[in-house]
Coordinates of C-alpha atoms and ligand atoms in Angstrom, one line a residue:
Chain A
M112 CA -31.1 45.6 -23.1
L113 CA -29.3 44.7 -19.9
D114 CA -30.6 41.2 -20.1
A115 CA -29.3 40.8 -23.6
L116 CA -25.9 42.1 -22.5
K117 CA -25.9 39.7 -19.5
D118 CA -26.7 36.8 -21.8
I119 CA -23.8 37.6 -24.1
I120 CA -21.4 37.8 -21.2
R121 CA -22.6 34.7 -19.6
K122 CA -22.3 32.7 -22.8
S123 CA -18.8 33.8 -23.5
S124 CA -17.2 33.5 -20.1
I125 CA -17.7 30.2 -18.4
H126 CA -15.8 29.4 -15.2
V127 CA -15.4 25.8 -14.3
C128 CA -14.8 24.2 -10.9
L129 CA -13.6 20.6 -10.9
V130 CA -14.7 18.6 -7.9
N131 CA -13.3 15.1 -7.4
S132 CA -15.7 13.4 -5.1
G133 CA -13.8 10.1 -5.0
G134 CA -12.8 8.7 -8.4
C135 CA -9.6 7.3 -9.7
N136 CA -8.6 10.7 -11.1
G137 CA -8.6 9.4 -14.6
C138 CA -11.4 11.8 -15.4
D139 CA -9.5 14.7 -13.8
I140 CA -6.4 14.2 -16.0
E141 CA -8.6 14.2 -19.0
V142 CA -9.9 17.6 -18.0
V143 CA -6.2 18.7 -17.6
A144 CA -5.5 17.4 -21.0
L145 CA -8.3 19.7 -22.3
L146 CA -6.1 22.7 -21.2
S147 CA -3.4 21.6 -23.6
P148 CA -2.8 23.5 -26.8
R149 CA -4.3 20.7 -28.8
Y150 CA -7.8 21.2 -27.4
D151 CA -7.3 24.7 -26.0
L152 CA -10.3 25.0 -23.8
E153 CA -9.8 28.7 -23.3
Q154 CA -10.5 29.6 -26.9
Y155 CA -14.2 28.8 -26.2
G156 CA -14.2 31.1 -23.2
I157 CA -14.0 28.4 -20.7
Y158 CA -11.7 28.8 -17.8
V159 CA -10.9 26.0 -15.4
H160 CA -10.0 26.9 -11.8
N161 CA -10.9 25.1 -8.7
N162 CA -12.7 27.8 -6.9
P163 CA -16.4 27.0 -6.2
R164 CA -17.1 30.6 -5.3
E165 CA -16.6 31.8 -8.8
A166 CA -17.9 28.9 -10.7
D167 CA -20.6 28.8 -13.3
V168 CA -20.2 25.1 -14.1
I169 CA -19.3 22.5 -11.5
L170 CA -17.8 19.4 -13.0
V171 CA -18.3 16.5 -10.7
T172 CA -16.1 13.4 -11.1
G173 CA -16.0 10.4 -8.7
A174 CA -18.5 8.3 -6.9
V175 CA -19.2 10.3 -3.7
T176 CA -17.3 8.8 -0.8
E177 CA -18.4 9.1 2.8
Q178 CA -16.5 12.4 3.3
W179 CA -18.2 14.0 0.4
K180 CA -21.8 13.3 1.3
E181 CA -22.2 16.6 3.1
N182 CA -19.4 18.5 1.5
L183 CA -20.8 18.2 -2.0
R184 CA -23.9 20.0 -0.9
R185 CA -21.9 22.7 0.8
I186 CA -19.7 23.3 -2.3
Y187 CA -22.9 23.4 -4.4
T188 CA -24.4 26.1 -2.3
K189 CA -21.1 28.1 -2.3
A190 CA -21.3 28.5 -6.1
P191 CA -23.2 31.6 -7.2
E192 CA -26.4 31.5 -9.2
P193 CA -26.9 30.7 -12.1
K194 CA -24.9 27.5 -12.0
I195 CA -25.1 24.1 -13.7
V196 CA -23.6 20.7 -12.7
V197 CA -22.1 18.3 -15.2
A198 CA -21.4 14.8 -14.0
L199 CA -18.3 13.5 -15.7
G200 CA -17.6 9.8 -16.2
N201 CA -19.3 6.6 -15.1
C202 CA -18.5 7.2 -11.4
P203 CA -20.9 10.0 -10.6
I204 CA -23.6 8.4 -12.8
S205 CA -23.6 4.9 -11.5
G206 CA -20.6 4.4 -9.2
D207 CA -18.7 2.4 -11.9
V208 CA -16.7 -0.5 -10.6
F209 CA -16.8 0.8 -7.0
N210 CA -20.5 0.3 -6.6
Q211 CA -20.3 -3.3 -5.5
E212 CA -20.5 -5.1 -2.2
G213 CA -17.8 -3.8 0.0
G214 CA -17.3 -0.4 -1.6
C215 CA -17.7 2.8 0.3
V216 CA -19.4 4.9 -2.3
N217 CA -22.8 6.6 -2.4
A218 CA -23.3 7.1 -6.2
P219 CA -25.2 8.6 -8.0
V220 CA -24.3 12.2 -7.5
S221 CA -27.9 13.2 -8.4
D222 CA -29.0 12.0 -5.0
F223 CA -27.1 14.9 -3.5
I224 CA -27.1 17.8 -5.9
P225 CA -29.2 18.4 -9.1
V226 CA -27.3 17.3 -12.2
D227 CA -27.9 19.1 -15.5
A228 CA -25.8 16.9 -17.8
E229 CA -24.0 13.6 -17.8
V230 CA -21.0 12.4 -19.8
S231 CA -20.5 8.7 -19.7
G232 CA -17.2 6.9 -20.3
C233 CA -14.4 5.7 -18.1
P234 CA -12.9 8.1 -18.7
P235 CA -14.7 10.1 -21.5
R236 CA -12.4 11.4 -24.2
P237 CA -11.4 15.1 -23.9
S238 CA -13.3 16.0 -27.0
E239 CA -16.5 14.5 -25.5
I240 CA -16.1 16.5 -22.3
L241 CA -15.6 19.6 -24.3
E242 CA -18.6 18.9 -26.4
A243 CA -20.8 18.3 -23.4
I244 CA -19.8 21.5 -21.7
L245 CA -20.3 23.5 -24.8
A246 CA -23.6 21.9 -25.6
V247 CA -25.1 22.6 -22.2
A248 CA -23.3 25.4 -20.5
P249 CA -23.9 28.6 -22.5
G250 CA -27.6 28.2 -23.1
A251 CA -28.4 26.7 -19.7
I252 CA -26.5 29.4 -17.8
A253 CA -28.2 32.2 -19.7
A254 CA -31.6 30.6 -19.3
K255 CA -31.2 30.0 -15.6
G256 CA -30.0 33.5 -15.1
R257 CA -33.1 34.9 -16.8
Q258 CA -35.3 32.7 -14.6
K259 CA -33.8 34.0 -11.4
E260 CA -34.3 37.7 -12.2
Chain B
M295 CA -1.6 30.9 12.5
I296 CA -2.9 27.8 10.9
L297 CA -3.7 28.2 7.2
P298 CA -6.0 25.5 5.8
I299 CA -5.9 24.8 2.1
G300 CA -8.4 22.5 0.5
P301 CA -10.1 20.2 0.0
I302 CA -11.2 22.1 -3.1
H303 CA -8.7 24.9 -3.9
P304 CA -7.2 26.5 -7.0
A305 CA -3.8 25.2 -6.1
L306 CA -4.8 21.6 -5.7
K307 CA -5.9 19.1 -8.3
E308 CA -7.2 16.6 -6.0
P309 CA -9.1 16.7 -2.8
L310 CA -7.0 16.9 0.3
R311 CA -6.5 19.2 3.2
L312 CA -3.2 20.9 3.8
K313 CA -2.8 22.7 7.1
L314 CA 0.1 25.0 7.1
K315 CA 1.3 26.5 10.4
T316 CA 2.6 29.9 9.5
Q317 CA 4.4 32.8 11.2
G318 CA 3.9 35.7 8.9
E319 CA 4.7 34.4 5.5
R320 CA 7.0 31.7 6.8
V321 CA 5.7 28.2 6.9
I322 CA 6.8 26.5 10.1
S323 CA 5.3 23.1 9.7
A324 CA 2.6 21.3 7.9
E325 CA 0.0 18.6 8.4
I326 CA -1.9 16.7 5.7
D327 CA -5.4 15.2 6.0
Y328 CA -6.6 12.8 3.5
G329 CA -9.5 10.4 3.3
Y330 CA -11.7 12.3 0.8
V331 CA -11.5 9.6 -1.9
H332 CA -11.5 6.4 0.0
R333 CA -13.5 3.8 -2.0
G334 CA -12.6 0.5 -0.4
I335 CA -11.0 -1.2 -3.4
E336 CA -9.1 -3.8 -1.4
R337 CA -12.3 -4.8 0.4
I338 CA -14.3 -5.1 -2.9
M339 CA -11.6 -7.4 -4.3
V340 CA -12.2 -10.0 -1.6
G341 CA -14.2 -12.9 -2.9
K342 CA -13.8 -12.1 -6.5
T343 CA -11.9 -13.8 -9.3
W344 CA -8.9 -12.1 -10.9
Q345 CA -10.8 -11.4 -14.0
K346 CA -13.1 -9.2 -12.0
S347 CA -10.5 -7.6 -9.8
I348 CA -8.0 -6.5 -12.4
Y349 CA -10.3 -3.7 -13.5
L350 CA -10.5 -2.6 -9.9
A351 CA -6.7 -2.6 -9.7
E352 CA -6.6 -0.4 -12.7
R353 CA -8.8 2.2 -11.1
V354 CA -6.7 2.6 -8.0
C355 CA -5.1 5.6 -9.7
G356 CA -5.9 7.1 -13.1
I357 CA -2.5 8.6 -13.8
C358 CA -0.4 5.4 -13.3
S359 CA -3.2 3.0 -14.0
Y360 CA -1.0 0.8 -16.2
I361 CA 1.5 -0.4 -13.6
H362 CA -1.3 -1.5 -11.2
T363 CA -2.6 -4.0 -13.6
Q364 CA 0.9 -5.2 -14.4
T365 CA 1.8 -5.7 -10.8
F366 CA -1.5 -7.4 -10.2
A367 CA -1.0 -9.8 -13.0
E368 CA 2.6 -10.5 -12.0
T369 CA 1.5 -11.2 -8.4
F370 CA -0.8 -13.9 -9.8
E371 CA 2.0 -15.2 -12.1
K372 CA 4.3 -15.5 -9.1
I373 CA 1.7 -17.4 -7.0
S374 CA 1.3 -19.8 -9.9
D375 CA 5.0 -20.0 -10.6
E376 CA 4.7 -18.9 -14.2
R377 CA 6.1 -16.1 -16.3
A378 CA 4.5 -14.4 -19.3
P379 CA 6.0 -15.1 -22.7
L380 CA 9.0 -12.9 -23.6
R381 CA 7.1 -11.0 -26.2
A382 CA 4.4 -10.1 -23.7
Q383 CA 7.1 -9.0 -21.2
Y384 CA 8.6 -6.7 -23.8
L385 CA 5.2 -5.2 -24.6
R386 CA 4.6 -4.6 -20.9
V387 CA 7.9 -2.7 -20.8
L388 CA 6.8 -0.7 -23.8
T389 CA 3.5 0.3 -22.3
N390 CA 5.0 0.9 -18.9
E391 CA 7.6 3.3 -20.2
L392 CA 5.0 5.2 -22.3
D393 CA 2.9 5.6 -19.2
R394 CA 5.9 6.8 -17.3
I395 CA 6.7 9.5 -19.8
Q396 CA 3.1 10.9 -19.8
S397 CA 3.0 10.7 -16.0
H398 CA 6.3 12.6 -15.6
L399 CA 5.3 15.2 -18.1
L400 CA 2.0 15.7 -16.3
A401 CA 3.7 15.9 -12.9
N402 CA 6.1 18.6 -14.1
S403 CA 3.4 20.5 -15.8
T404 CA 1.5 20.5 -12.4
F405 CA 4.6 22.0 -10.8
F406 CA 4.9 24.7 -13.5
K407 CA 1.2 25.5 -12.9
A408 CA 1.9 25.8 -9.2
V409 CA 4.6 28.3 -9.7
E410 CA 2.5 30.1 -12.3
H411 CA 4.8 29.5 -15.2
E412 CA 2.0 29.1 -17.8
T413 CA 4.3 28.8 -20.8
L414 CA 6.1 25.7 -19.6
F415 CA 2.9 24.3 -18.3
M416 CA 1.4 24.5 -21.8
Y417 CA 4.6 23.1 -23.4
M418 CA 4.6 20.1 -21.1
L419 CA 0.9 19.3 -21.9
H420 CA 1.7 19.8 -25.6
L421 CA 4.5 17.3 -25.4
R422 CA 2.3 14.9 -23.5
E423 CA -0.5 14.6 -26.2
P424 CA 1.6 12.7 -28.8
V425 CA 2.6 10.2 -26.0
M426 CA -1.1 9.7 -25.2
D427 CA -1.6 9.1 -28.9
A428 CA 1.1 6.4 -28.8
I429 CA -0.6 4.8 -25.8
E430 CA -3.9 4.9 -27.7
L431 CA -2.3 3.3 -30.8
L432 CA -1.0 0.5 -28.8
T433 CA -3.8 -0.3 -26.4
G434 CA -6.9 1.4 -27.8
N435 CA -7.5 3.6 -24.8
R436 CA -6.0 6.8 -23.4
V437 CA -6.2 6.3 -19.6
N438 CA -7.5 3.0 -18.4
M439 CA -6.0 0.7 -20.9
G440 CA -7.1 -2.8 -19.8
W441 CA -3.9 -4.1 -21.4
N442 CA -2.7 -6.8 -19.0
V443 CA -4.1 -10.2 -18.2
V444 CA -2.6 -12.9 -16.0
G445 CA -0.2 -14.7 -18.3
G446 CA 0.5 -12.0 -20.8
V447 CA -1.1 -9.1 -22.6
R448 CA -4.5 -8.8 -24.3
M449 CA -3.6 -7.8 -27.9
D450 CA -0.7 -8.1 -30.2
V451 CA 0.8 -5.1 -31.9
K452 CA 1.1 -4.4 -35.6
D453 CA 4.4 -3.3 -37.2
V454 CA 2.8 -0.1 -38.5
H455 CA 1.9 0.9 -35.0
L456 CA 5.4 0.2 -33.7
Q457 CA 6.8 2.4 -36.5
Q458 CA 4.4 5.2 -35.6
I459 CA 5.4 5.0 -32.0
M460 CA 9.0 5.1 -33.1
T461 CA 8.4 8.3 -35.1
I462 CA 6.6 9.9 -32.1
M463 CA 9.5 9.0 -29.8
N464 CA 12.1 10.4 -32.2
K465 CA 10.2 13.6 -32.5
L466 CA 9.7 13.8 -28.7
E467 CA 13.4 13.3 -28.1
V468 CA 14.4 16.2 -30.2
E469 CA 11.7 18.6 -29.1
Y470 CA 11.9 17.9 -25.4
Q471 CA 15.5 18.9 -25.0
K472 CA 14.6 22.6 -25.4
Y473 CA 12.2 22.7 -22.5
V474 CA 14.6 21.0 -20.1
E475 CA 17.1 23.7 -20.9
M476 CA 14.4 26.3 -20.3
Y477 CA 13.8 24.9 -16.8
E478 CA 17.4 24.1 -16.0
Q479 CA 18.8 27.5 -16.9
G480 CA 15.9 29.8 -16.4
P481 CA 17.0 32.2 -13.6
L482 CA 13.4 32.7 -12.3
M483 CA 12.7 29.0 -12.2
G484 CA 15.9 28.5 -10.3
L485 CA 14.9 31.1 -7.7
R486 CA 11.6 29.3 -7.2
S487 CA 13.0 25.8 -6.9
K488 CA 16.6 25.6 -5.9
K489 CA 17.2 25.1 -2.2
V490 CA 13.5 25.1 -1.6
G491 CA 11.9 22.2 0.3
R492 CA 15.0 20.3 0.9
M493 CA 15.1 16.7 2.2
T494 CA 18.4 15.1 3.1
K495 CA 19.2 11.5 2.4
E496 CA 18.8 10.5 6.1
E497 CA 15.4 12.1 6.2
A498 CA 14.4 10.4 3.0
I499 CA 15.4 7.0 4.5
K500 CA 13.5 7.8 7.7
A501 CA 10.4 8.8 5.8
R502 CA 10.8 5.9 3.4
A503 CA 10.6 8.2 0.4
V504 CA 10.5 6.3 -2.9
G505 CA 10.6 6.9 -6.6
P506 CA 12.0 10.1 -8.1
I507 CA 11.5 11.9 -4.8
G508 CA 13.8 9.5 -3.0
R509 CA 16.2 9.4 -5.9
A510 CA 16.4 13.2 -5.9
S511 CA 17.6 13.0 -2.3
G512 CA 20.4 10.5 -3.1
L513 CA 18.6 7.2 -2.5
K514 CA 19.9 5.1 -5.4
H515 CA 16.9 2.8 -5.6
D516 CA 14.9 1.8 -8.6
L517 CA 13.0 -1.4 -8.7
R518 CA 13.3 -1.7 -12.4
E519 CA 16.9 -2.7 -11.8
D520 CA 15.6 -5.9 -10.2
H521 CA 12.8 -6.7 -12.5
H522 CA 13.6 -9.7 -14.6
T523 CA 12.7 -8.2 -18.0
Y524 CA 14.9 -5.1 -17.5
R525 CA 17.7 -7.0 -15.8
D526 CA 18.1 -9.7 -18.3
N527 CA 17.3 -8.1 -21.6
L528 CA 17.5 -4.3 -21.5
D529 CA 20.1 -1.7 -20.9
F530 CA 19.0 0.3 -17.9
K531 CA 20.7 2.6 -15.3
V532 CA 19.3 4.2 -12.2
I533 CA 19.1 8.0 -12.4
W534 CA 19.6 9.9 -9.2
R535 CA 20.7 13.2 -7.8
K536 CA 22.1 14.5 -4.6
E537 CA 20.5 17.9 -3.9
G538 CA 17.1 16.8 -2.6
D539 CA 15.4 20.1 -3.3
T540 CA 12.4 20.9 -5.5
F541 CA 14.7 21.6 -8.5
A542 CA 16.3 18.1 -8.1
R543 CA 12.9 16.4 -8.0
N544 CA 11.8 18.0 -11.2
M545 CA 15.1 17.4 -12.9
N546 CA 15.1 13.8 -11.9
R547 CA 11.8 13.3 -13.6
F548 CA 13.0 15.2 -16.6
D549 CA 16.1 13.0 -16.8
E550 CA 14.2 9.8 -16.6
I551 CA 12.2 10.7 -19.8
P552 CA 15.1 10.2 -22.3
Q553 CA 15.9 6.9 -20.5
S554 CA 12.3 5.8 -21.0
I555 CA 12.5 6.8 -24.6
S556 CA 15.7 4.7 -25.0
L557 CA 14.0 1.7 -23.4
I558 CA 11.1 2.0 -25.7
K559 CA 13.5 2.1 -28.7
Q560 CA 15.3 -0.9 -27.4
V561 CA 12.0 -2.8 -27.1
I562 CA 10.8 -1.9 -30.6
E563 CA 14.1 -2.8 -32.1
N564 CA 14.5 -6.2 -30.4
L565 CA 10.9 -7.3 -30.0
P566 CA 11.0 -11.1 -30.1
E567 CA 8.4 -13.2 -32.0
G568 CA 6.1 -15.6 -30.3
D569 CA 3.0 -15.8 -28.2
I570 CA 1.6 -12.8 -26.3
R571 CA -0.4 -14.8 -23.8
K572 CA -0.3 -18.2 -22.2
K573 CA -2.8 -20.1 -20.1
V574 CA -1.9 -20.0 -16.4
E575 CA -3.3 -22.5 -13.9
I576 CA -3.8 -20.2 -11.0
G577 CA -2.2 -21.8 -7.9
A578 CA -3.4 -21.3 -4.3
G579 CA -1.4 -19.3 -1.8
F580 CA 0.1 -16.0 -1.0
G581 CA 2.2 -13.8 -3.3
E582 CA 3.8 -10.4 -3.1
W583 CA 5.2 -8.4 -6.1
R584 CA 6.8 -5.0 -6.3
N585 CA 7.2 -2.8 -9.3
E586 CA 8.4 0.7 -10.0
A587 CA 5.5 2.9 -10.8
P588 CA 6.2 6.4 -12.1
R589 CA 6.0 7.7 -8.5
G590 CA 7.9 4.9 -6.8
E591 CA 7.4 1.5 -5.6
V592 CA 4.0 -0.2 -5.7
T593 CA 3.4 -3.5 -3.9
Y594 CA 0.6 -6.0 -4.2
M595 CA 0.1 -8.6 -1.6
I596 CA -2.6 -11.2 -2.5
E597 CA -3.8 -14.3 -1.0
T598 CA -5.9 -16.6 -3.2
N599 CA -7.4 -20.0 -3.0
G600 CA -6.8 -20.8 -6.6
N601 CA -9.9 -19.2 -7.8
L602 CA -11.1 -16.4 -5.6
I603 CA -9.1 -13.7 -3.8
N604 CA -9.1 -14.1 0.0
N605 CA -7.2 -11.1 0.9
A606 CA -5.6 -8.2 -1.0
S607 CA -3.4 -5.4 0.1
I608 CA -2.0 -2.7 -2.1
R609 CA 0.7 -0.3 -1.1
T610 CA 1.2 2.7 -3.3
P611 CA 4.2 5.1 -3.4
S612 CA 2.4 8.4 -2.9
I613 CA 1.6 7.8 0.7
M614 CA 5.2 7.7 1.8
N615 CA 6.1 10.6 -0.4
I616 CA 3.3 12.8 0.8
D617 CA 4.2 12.1 4.4
A618 CA 7.8 12.8 3.7
C619 CA 6.7 16.1 2.2
A620 CA 4.6 17.1 5.2
K621 CA 7.2 16.1 7.7
Y622 CA 10.6 17.1 6.2
M623 CA 10.1 19.4 3.2
L624 CA 7.5 21.8 4.5
K625 CA 9.4 22.8 7.6
D626 CA 10.7 26.3 7.7
V627 CA 9.9 27.3 4.1
A628 CA 10.2 31.0 3.3
T629 CA 6.7 31.6 1.8
V630 CA 3.4 29.9 1.4
S631 CA 3.7 29.8 -2.3
D632 CA 7.1 28.0 -2.0
A633 CA 5.4 25.5 0.2
I634 CA 2.8 24.9 -2.4
A635 CA 5.5 24.5 -5.1
A636 CA 7.4 22.0 -2.9
Y637 CA 4.2 20.1 -2.4
A638 CA 3.5 20.0 -6.2
S639 CA 7.0 18.8 -6.9
V640 CA 6.3 15.7 -4.9
D641 CA 3.8 14.7 -7.5
P642 CA 1.1 13.7 -5.1
C643 CA -1.5 11.4 -6.3
I644 CA -4.3 11.4 -3.8
A645 CA -6.5 8.7 -5.4
C646 CA -4.1 6.0 -4.5
V647 CA -3.1 7.0 -0.9
E648 CA -6.4 6.5 0.7
R649 CA -6.3 4.2 3.7
V650 CA -8.6 3.3 6.5
V651 CA -7.5 4.6 9.9
I652 CA -8.5 2.5 12.8
V653 CA -9.2 4.5 15.9
D654 CA -8.7 2.6 19.1
E655 CA -11.1 4.1 21.7
K656 CA -8.5 4.1 24.4
G657 CA -5.2 4.4 22.7
G658 CA -6.0 7.0 20.0
E659 CA -5.3 6.5 16.3
K660 CA -3.5 3.5 15.0
Q661 CA -2.0 3.2 11.5
F662 CA -3.8 0.7 9.4
Q663 CA -1.3 -1.7 7.8
G664 CA -3.6 -3.3 5.2
I665 CA -6.5 -5.7 5.1
F666 CA -4.7 -8.3 7.2
D667 CA -5.2 -6.2 10.2
I668 CA -9.0 -6.8 10.3
K669 CA -9.7 -9.8 12.3
Ligands
LIG758 S1 -15.3 7.2 -14.4 FE1 -13.6 5.8 -14.6 S2 -11.8 7.2 -15.1 FE2 -13.4 8.5 -14.3 S3 -13.0 8.7 -12.1 FE3 -14.4 7.0 -12.3 S4 -13.1 5.2 -12.5 FE4 -11.8 6.9 -12.9

């Protein structure tokens, strides 16, 4: 009974923390565009704030610069269980154009924290981001929550 | 007390650390730490052809990505002593102004979010979406457009698309007026922004503030005035204000939007026929070009041997503006939330400010002036 209740609540209230680990910030503004009335992220029960301590979903953009190598792990541990990580854009997946000789990036993000889903694109369209979060978040959070207990 | 904010914090969109020195609620001074998103773009460009580097230039900053490619292309055109065909120049103006409108709307929406005015925040984003559609119609992409090449632009436009853009602009012009009034005359918005975070003209000159931030403090300086396309063909006037506070900075951005709309209309009405691209024999040598980005002046300094890039240095506007904010606006502000509002009104864009700092073992920190410093 309690489990079922928790499942419902976890599915319908998803808090998102956006972490830019060194990208061009094109992906970040597409997340901001998601807040606009046209896409209206909040109708799906998703709330974007940048507070890792309350987050269920960590959206990582950017290609992990030197400064982020340790901080990324720290932010990940700050978020309460159950949590999932979605890598947004080509940067966290492969390093995009920055992953060449001379660049200071340490992509992919999955070397540092476990990644549950990836959305490719430079940047991905807002509707793709939304689709990815909705496809993976509610089920995964509920399932992870049950595992832990 | 020192109040650290960031690098990940609800009030900030991008990673940076703001250290506020406070006495009670009062903010005495501020210090800003960046370096979280340094990717080494200038270094990657070295030893590559322009075809490979123009994508890197685009990814210096996602919000004003367009102007970076234009400046990059124009630097190469200057080195080779060529100019793009007139039709391409017009199309560049069209895209540039569309990009400026969306950037200004985004910047103001960030400010409204920082002062917790959700309604205006949503309205701004709502206005911004049709502009993004117009950009997509024109270039095929929403953010990183890949629209410029050395010697022109990549694609021609169709008349239907121009008409659609015209319709979007006409609609925006009418709708947008209402929200400016909401901001200009709203008493609460006035309390949060008028006389907050002031920077005088002298301070703006000292801090080398550029763009709408400098113009709001009385610096009548807009590089579009000197750009050959605007100067020779279009009707353009610099918009500036005297107050220098948070209110003026937002209003300055608001006032620039109708002007951009009028420039877009001028371009669509007078678009000349002709080629959109010409072949440019890349010369060897050094070139420097400046352009007015939505946030101020962006400079590219490139040295090439006719094929590969030997040295590249990029100067973006936000670095001066953020320093101006830390030094002059955030001193003696009444509350921490006002300090955050003043910071948001500067429209900081962290992705493009990242620099390497060279630390001299004996002499302490030394400001890095670009790639030419490395011997
Ligand atoms: S994936 Fe592309 S748009 Fe997104 S942060 Fe990286 S470079 Fe920018």
